[in-house]
Coordinates of C-alpha atoms in Angstrom, one line a residue:
M20 CA 117.9 116.1 80.0
Y21 CA 115.7 116.9 77.3
Y22 CA 115.9 115.2 73.8
L23 CA 114.3 117.0 70.8
P24 CA 115.7 115.4 67.8
R25 CA 117.0 117.1 64.7
G26 CA 114.7 117.2 62.2
A27 CA 112.9 115.1 63.8
V28 CA 110.2 113.0 62.4
T29 CA 101.2 97.3 86.6
A30 CA 99.1 92.9 94.3
D31 CA 101.3 90.5 94.4
W32 CA 98.9 88.0 93.1
D33 CA 100.3 85.3 95.5
D34 CA 99.8 87.6 98.6
D35 CA 96.2 88.7 97.2
F36 CA 95.3 85.0 97.0
K37 CA 96.4 84.1 100.5
S38 CA 95.2 87.3 101.8
N39 CA 91.7 86.3 100.5
I40 CA 91.6 82.9 101.8
R41 CA 92.7 84.3 105.1
L42 CA 89.6 86.7 105.2
E43 CA 87.6 84.0 103.6
S44 CA 88.5 81.8 106.6
A45 CA 87.5 84.8 108.9
R46 CA 84.5 84.7 107.7
K47 CA 83.8 81.3 107.9
S48 CA 84.8 81.2 111.5
A49 CA 82.5 84.6 112.5
K50 CA 79.6 82.9 110.7
T51 CA 80.3 79.5 113.3
C52 CA 81.1 81.6 115.9
A53 CA 77.5 83.5 115.5
L54 CA 75.8 80.2 115.0
H55 CA 77.2 78.6 118.0
L56 CA 76.0 81.7 120.5
V57 CA 72.5 81.4 118.6
T58 CA 72.3 77.6 119.5
L59 CA 73.1 78.8 123.0
S60 CA 70.6 81.4 123.3
H61 CA 67.9 78.0 123.1
P62 CA 69.1 75.6 125.8
Q63 CA 67.7 72.2 126.3
T64 CA 65.3 72.3 129.4
S65 CA 66.4 70.2 132.6
S66 CA 65.0 69.5 135.8
A67 CA 66.9 72.7 137.2
L68 CA 65.6 74.7 134.4
S69 CA 62.3 73.8 132.9
R70 CA 61.5 77.2 131.5
P71 CA 62.9 78.6 128.0
Y72 CA 64.3 82.2 128.0
P73 CA 62.0 84.8 127.3
F74 CA 61.7 85.4 123.6
S75 CA 63.3 89.0 123.8
Q76 CA 66.4 87.6 125.7
V77 CA 66.7 85.5 122.9
I78 CA 66.7 88.4 120.1
M79 CA 69.1 89.8 122.5
K80 CA 71.3 86.9 122.4
Q81 CA 71.3 86.6 118.4
L82 CA 72.0 90.2 117.9
L83 CA 74.8 89.9 120.2
A84 CA 76.2 86.8 118.2
L85 CA 75.7 89.0 115.0
A86 CA 77.5 91.7 116.6
L87 CA 80.5 89.6 117.8
A88 CA 80.8 87.8 114.4
S89 CA 80.7 91.3 112.4
L90 CA 83.6 92.6 115.0
A91 CA 85.5 89.1 114.1
V92 CA 85.3 90.2 110.5
A93 CA 86.2 93.6 110.6
G94 CA 89.4 92.6 113.0
A95 CA 90.2 90.1 110.3
L96 CA 89.8 93.3 107.5
Q97 CA 91.8 95.5 109.3
A98 CA 94.7 92.9 110.2
Q99 CA 95.2 92.9 106.6
T100 CA 95.7 96.5 106.1
L101 CA 98.9 97.5 105.0
T102 CA 101.1 100.4 105.9
P103 CA 101.9 102.5 102.6
A104 CA 105.5 101.6 103.1
Q105 CA 104.8 98.0 103.1
A106 CA 102.0 98.2 100.1
R107 CA 104.8 99.5 97.9
M108 CA 106.7 96.3 97.6
V109 CA 106.6 93.9 95.9
G110 CA 107.5 90.0 96.5
G111 CA 109.6 91.8 99.4
C112 CA 111.5 94.5 97.5
M113 CA 111.3 98.0 97.5
I114 CA 110.2 99.8 94.1
Y115 CA 113.6 101.9 93.5
P116 CA 115.6 104.0 96.3
A117 CA 113.9 106.7 97.8
D118 CA 116.2 109.5 95.9
N119 CA 114.4 108.0 92.5
I120 CA 112.5 110.5 90.8
W121 CA 109.8 108.0 90.7
N122 CA 109.4 108.1 94.4
T123 CA 110.2 112.1 94.5
P124 CA 107.4 114.4 95.3
I125 CA 107.2 117.5 92.7
N126 CA 104.2 119.2 94.0
G127 CA 106.5 122.0 94.6
L128 CA 108.1 122.6 91.0
P129 CA 106.4 125.5 88.7
V130 CA 104.0 124.7 86.3
D131 CA 105.4 124.8 82.5
Q132 CA 104.7 128.2 80.9
D133 CA 103.0 125.9 77.6
S134 CA 101.0 124.2 80.1
A135 CA 97.6 125.4 78.8
V136 CA 98.8 125.3 75.5
F137 CA 99.2 121.8 75.5
I138 CA 96.2 120.9 77.4
N139 CA 93.9 122.7 75.4
T140 CA 95.4 121.5 72.2
I141 CA 95.6 117.9 73.1
G142 CA 92.0 117.5 74.5
K143 CA 90.9 119.8 77.3
G144 CA 87.7 117.7 77.5
Y145 CA 89.2 114.2 78.3
A146 CA 88.6 112.8 81.3
L147 CA 90.6 110.5 83.7
H148 CA 89.9 106.9 83.1
P149 CA 91.0 103.9 85.4
D150 CA 92.4 101.4 83.0
F151 CA 91.8 98.5 85.9
G152 CA 89.2 97.2 88.0
R153 CA 87.9 93.5 89.5
E154 CA 88.1 91.9 86.2
A155 CA 91.5 89.8 85.4
S156 CA 91.1 91.5 82.2
N157 CA 91.2 95.1 83.0
G158 CA 94.7 96.1 84.2
M159 CA 98.4 94.6 83.7
P160 CA 99.1 91.8 86.5
I161 CA 102.3 91.7 88.6
N162 CA 103.8 88.4 88.7
V163 CA 105.8 87.4 91.3
V164 CA 108.5 84.4 91.5
D165 CA 111.4 83.4 93.1
G166 CA 114.9 83.4 92.1
K167 CA 114.8 79.3 91.5
A168 CA 111.8 80.1 88.7
T169 CA 112.5 78.5 85.1
K170 CA 114.1 80.9 82.9
V171 CA 112.8 80.4 78.8
K172 CA 114.3 81.5 76.0
T173 CA 112.8 84.4 74.5
T174 CA 113.3 85.9 71.0
F175 CA 112.2 89.7 70.1
E176 CA 111.0 91.6 66.9
D177 CA 113.1 94.6 68.4
K178 CA 116.2 92.7 69.3
D179 CA 118.4 96.1 69.0
D180 CA 116.5 97.9 71.8
S181 CA 115.4 94.8 73.6
D182 CA 117.6 92.5 76.8
K183 CA 118.5 89.5 75.6
G184 CA 116.6 86.5 77.3
P185 CA 116.0 84.0 78.8
Y186 CA 113.4 85.5 81.2
P187 CA 111.8 83.7 84.0
V188 CA 108.2 82.3 83.4
G189 CA 106.5 80.9 86.5
S190 CA 103.5 78.7 86.7
S191 CA 100.4 79.4 85.3
A192 CA 99.2 81.5 88.5
N193 CA 102.1 83.7 88.2
A194 CA 102.6 83.9 84.4
L195 CA 99.3 86.0 84.0
V196 CA 99.6 88.3 80.6
E197 CA 97.6 91.8 80.3
G198 CA 94.0 91.3 78.7
G199 CA 93.1 87.9 80.6
P200 CA 91.5 84.8 79.9
N201 CA 90.6 84.8 76.1
P202 CA 92.6 87.7 75.6
K203 CA 91.7 90.2 72.1
S204 CA 94.2 90.4 69.4
G205 CA 94.1 94.4 69.9
D206 CA 95.5 94.2 73.8
D207 CA 99.2 95.2 74.5
H208 CA 100.0 91.7 76.1
H209 CA 102.3 93.2 78.6
F210 CA 104.0 90.2 80.6
L211 CA 105.1 91.4 84.1
T212 CA 107.3 89.5 86.7
V213 CA 109.0 90.7 89.6
V214 CA 112.0 87.9 91.1
S215 CA 111.9 88.7 94.8
A216 CA 114.1 89.4 97.5
P217 CA 116.7 89.4 97.9
K218 CA 117.5 89.1 93.9
C219 CA 114.5 92.1 93.1
V220 CA 115.0 92.1 89.6
L221 CA 112.0 93.3 87.1
Y222 CA 111.4 91.7 83.9
E223 CA 109.1 93.2 81.6
M224 CA 107.8 92.2 78.0
Y225 CA 105.8 93.9 75.4
N226 CA 103.1 91.8 73.6
V227 CA 104.0 88.5 74.4
S228 CA 102.9 85.4 72.7
P229 CA 101.8 82.5 72.6
I230 CA 98.8 83.3 75.4
T231 CA 96.7 80.0 77.0
S232 CA 92.9 80.7 76.9
G233 CA 93.4 81.1 80.5
G234 CA 95.7 84.5 80.0
T235 CA 98.8 82.9 80.9
V236 CA 101.9 82.9 79.2
G237 CA 102.6 79.7 76.7
R238 CA 104.9 78.1 74.8
K239 CA 106.0 77.8 71.1
S240 CA 106.4 74.4 69.6
N241 CA 109.7 74.7 70.3
G242 CA 109.4 75.5 73.7
T243 CA 110.3 79.2 73.6
I244 CA 108.4 82.4 73.8
Q245 CA 108.3 85.7 71.8
A246 CA 107.8 89.2 72.4
Y247 CA 108.0 92.3 70.3
S248 CA 110.4 94.0 72.8
G249 CA 111.6 93.3 76.3
N250 CA 114.0 94.5 79.1
Y251 CA 115.0 93.9 83.1
V252 CA 116.1 96.3 85.6
D253 CA 117.4 95.8 89.3
L254 CA 114.9 97.1 91.2
T255 CA 117.6 98.5 94.1
S256 CA 119.4 100.7 91.7
N257 CA 118.5 103.9 89.7
Q258 CA 120.3 102.9 87.0
L259 CA 117.9 104.1 83.8
R260 CA 118.4 102.5 80.2
A261 CA 121.9 103.5 79.1
L262 CA 120.9 105.2 75.7
P263 CA 123.0 104.3 72.6
P264 CA 125.0 107.1 71.1
N265 CA 123.5 108.8 67.8
S266 CA 120.8 107.3 68.2
P267 CA 117.8 110.5 68.1
M268 CA 114.7 108.4 69.0
G269 CA 116.7 106.7 72.1
L270 CA 116.1 102.9 73.4
N271 CA 113.0 101.2 73.7
S272 CA 111.6 98.9 76.6
A273 CA 108.4 96.9 77.1
D274 CA 107.2 100.8 77.2
A275 CA 107.1 103.2 74.5
A276 CA 108.8 105.9 76.7
G277 CA 111.6 103.6 77.4
L278 CA 110.9 103.3 80.9
E279 CA 109.4 100.7 83.2
I280 CA 105.9 99.9 83.7
M281 CA 105.6 98.0 86.9
P282 CA 106.4 100.9 89.3
A283 CA 103.9 103.3 87.8
L284 CA 101.1 101.1 88.0
V285 CA 97.8 102.2 91.0
R286 CA 97.7 98.8 93.3
Y287 CA 94.6 98.1 95.8
D288 CA 97.0 97.8 98.6
E289 CA 98.8 101.2 97.6
A290 CA 95.4 102.5 97.6
A291 CA 93.8 101.0 100.4
S292 CA 96.8 102.1 102.7
G293 CA 95.6 105.8 101.9
Q294 CA 98.9 107.1 100.6
I295 CA 100.3 106.3 97.2
N296 CA 104.0 107.6 97.5
H297 CA 105.2 107.5 93.6
A298 CA 104.4 108.8 89.9
L299 CA 101.9 107.2 88.5
R300 CA 101.3 106.3 83.9
F301 CA 99.3 107.6 81.7
T302 CA 98.6 107.5 78.0
L303 CA 97.7 109.9 75.3
P304 CA 96.5 109.4 71.8
V305 CA 99.2 111.5 70.2
T306 CA 102.6 112.4 71.4
R307 CA 105.5 114.2 70.3
S308 CA 108.4 112.7 68.6
A309 CA 110.7 113.7 71.4
F310 CA 111.7 112.6 75.2
V311 CA 112.0 114.2 78.3
W312 CA 114.4 112.7 81.4
P313 CA 113.8 110.3 83.0
A314 CA 112.0 108.7 79.6
R315 CA 114.5 106.8 77.1
H316 CA 112.7 107.1 74.1
Y317 CA 109.5 108.3 71.9
A318 CA 107.2 106.8 69.2
S319 CA 106.0 109.4 67.0
S320 CA 106.6 111.1 64.0
N321 CA 104.5 114.4 65.0
A322 CA 107.0 117.0 65.8
S323 CA 104.4 119.7 67.1
N324 CA 105.8 121.5 69.8
T325 CA 102.0 121.8 71.0
L326 CA 102.0 118.0 71.9
L327 CA 103.4 116.4 75.2
P328 CA 106.8 114.6 74.8
M329 CA 107.0 111.0 76.2
G330 CA 108.4 111.3 79.9
A331 CA 106.2 114.4 80.2
R332 CA 104.6 115.1 83.8
I333 CA 101.0 116.4 84.4
R334 CA 100.0 117.0 87.9
L335 CA 96.5 117.7 89.6
K336 CA 95.9 121.3 90.6
A337 CA 96.9 121.8 94.4
S338 CA 93.2 123.2 94.4
F339 CA 91.0 120.5 93.2
N340 CA 88.8 119.7 96.2
T341 CA 89.3 115.7 96.6
A342 CA 85.9 115.8 99.1
G343 CA 83.4 113.3 98.4
Y344 CA 85.9 110.9 96.9
S345 CA 86.0 107.5 98.5
Q346 CA 89.6 107.2 100.4
K347 CA 90.8 104.8 97.8
N348 CA 90.2 107.2 95.2
Q349 CA 91.6 110.0 97.3
A350 CA 94.9 108.3 97.5
I351 CA 95.1 108.2 93.7
L352 CA 94.0 111.7 93.2
N353 CA 96.5 113.0 96.0
A354 CA 99.3 110.9 94.4
L355 CA 98.6 113.0 91.3
K356 CA 98.8 116.1 93.3
T357 CA 102.1 115.2 95.0
Y358 CA 103.8 112.7 92.4
G359 CA 101.7 113.2 89.3
A360 CA 101.5 111.0 86.4
I361 CA 104.2 110.2 83.5
L362 CA 103.6 110.3 79.9
A363 CA 104.6 106.8 78.8
D364 CA 103.1 105.3 76.0
N365 CA 100.6 106.2 73.0
G366 CA 97.4 105.0 73.7
S367 CA 93.5 106.2 74.8
P368 CA 93.4 109.6 76.5
L369 CA 94.2 110.3 80.0
F370 CA 94.0 106.5 80.8
L371 CA 95.8 105.7 84.0
S372 CA 97.4 102.5 84.5
G373 CA 97.1 99.8 87.6
T374 CA 96.7 96.1 88.2
P375 CA 93.3 94.0 88.1
D376 CA 92.3 92.9 91.6
V377 CA 88.9 91.2 92.7
R378 CA 88.6 94.1 95.5
W379 CA 88.4 97.2 93.7
D380 CA 85.1 98.6 93.2
D381 CA 84.4 99.7 89.6
D382 CA 81.5 102.0 90.4
D383 CA 83.6 103.5 92.5
L384 CA 86.6 104.1 90.4
H385 CA 84.2 105.3 87.6
N386 CA 83.8 108.4 89.9
L387 CA 87.6 109.3 88.6
G388 CA 86.0 110.1 85.5
K389 CA 84.3 113.6 86.8
V390 CA 88.0 115.0 86.7
T391 CA 89.2 116.3 83.4
F392 CA 92.3 117.4 81.5
T393 CA 91.6 120.9 82.7
D394 CA 91.9 119.4 86.1
F395 CA 95.7 119.5 85.7
E396 CA 98.6 121.3 84.7
V397 CA 102.1 120.1 82.8
V398 CA 105.0 120.4 85.5
S399 CA 107.8 122.2 84.0
M400 CA 110.1 120.5 81.8
S401 CA 112.9 122.1 82.4
A402 CA 112.6 122.0 85.8
I403 CA 112.0 118.4 85.8
A404 CA 115.3 117.7 83.8
D405 CA 117.4 120.2 86.3
L406 CA 116.5 117.4 88.9
E407 CA 118.8 115.0 86.6
Y408 CA 121.9 113.7 88.6
V409 CA 124.3 112.1 86.5
P410 CA 123.4 110.5 82.9
N411 CA 121.4 107.2 82.7
S412 CA 120.1 107.7 86.4
G413 CA 117.0 108.1 87.7
K414 CA 118.4 109.6 90.8
V415 CA 117.5 113.1 92.0
D416 CA 120.0 115.6 92.5
P417 CA 120.4 116.0 95.9
D418 CA 121.0 119.7 95.7
A419 CA 118.1 120.2 93.2
K420 CA 115.4 122.8 94.5
L421 CA 111.9 121.3 94.5
K422 CA 110.0 123.7 96.0

């Protein structure tokens, strides 16, 4: 559905932590093994063996020990690599059904007839920017709690568009807020929490407060937390936020497009698996006062038809050459070719959202800046609208033509 108002104005941290502990343990074991083997290359003399090994033999044994140690570490690293299907899961939960619009390839859909106009008007010189990296302050962390996590009374500034609390908030280890330790006042301070299987419910808040100096959700003097807006969704369902009648702006969420954030984030485990099998999320500084399915909301007073509405989908051109990029960057670029990215918020130009993870190589991620807006095309918005199956659902029409 295409909404044009009349007269319109992001590793499960627990899993990553355990993974890092296992890898560190493997490295220590490998080093210990190497030390033992090197020690054995210098045997004690005895009546039966009074001569030490020749120097060359000692060196060979040391090299063998180091090789074995390297293999042990490599084996440990390989053991932690997940399949794309495993990497897509968070807290034991699949992220939406397979027939959800986020999980549907759109590389066969036509290009929008105004694609060139959109890109030239908005800013053809914009470069792709990964808004995530190895620092805790760079990206949106995903918190995972179990069904027993304490729920805290929550108040919202945008009461009408928010889902009423309380909201689950775990311990400081899994109550991380966007912005990291000592967050800046200008950050969006998104707080994303997944209640693990079997519940599989995603809770999201925008501009949560108070925030501790450690970058976690705090409590007000009365024991509550506050946010501008918030919502929650069943990750096993295709249900979208139900649009209220006679509301041209639609229904807000923790994101300006009225969508969920977490399902669209670039996560390290997914990139490391070699495939990211879902659409991504990006921002632009200026958007249109309109939204298209699956978006639920807009946040603009500019009605210009040369701007993209919330929910618009861009796609990296199939002709773009990904050779020379790292495996992880290729996974990101191929996702942009196959699934594209959905415009979900007003923000910095062509910023791609993801989660912070100490395993990211920031220098490598910066190579994505070689990709510019002219390397993208806007997917036909009418073709996307034709995929809608039933109102207020992200399910793709099973009879839709995707090629």
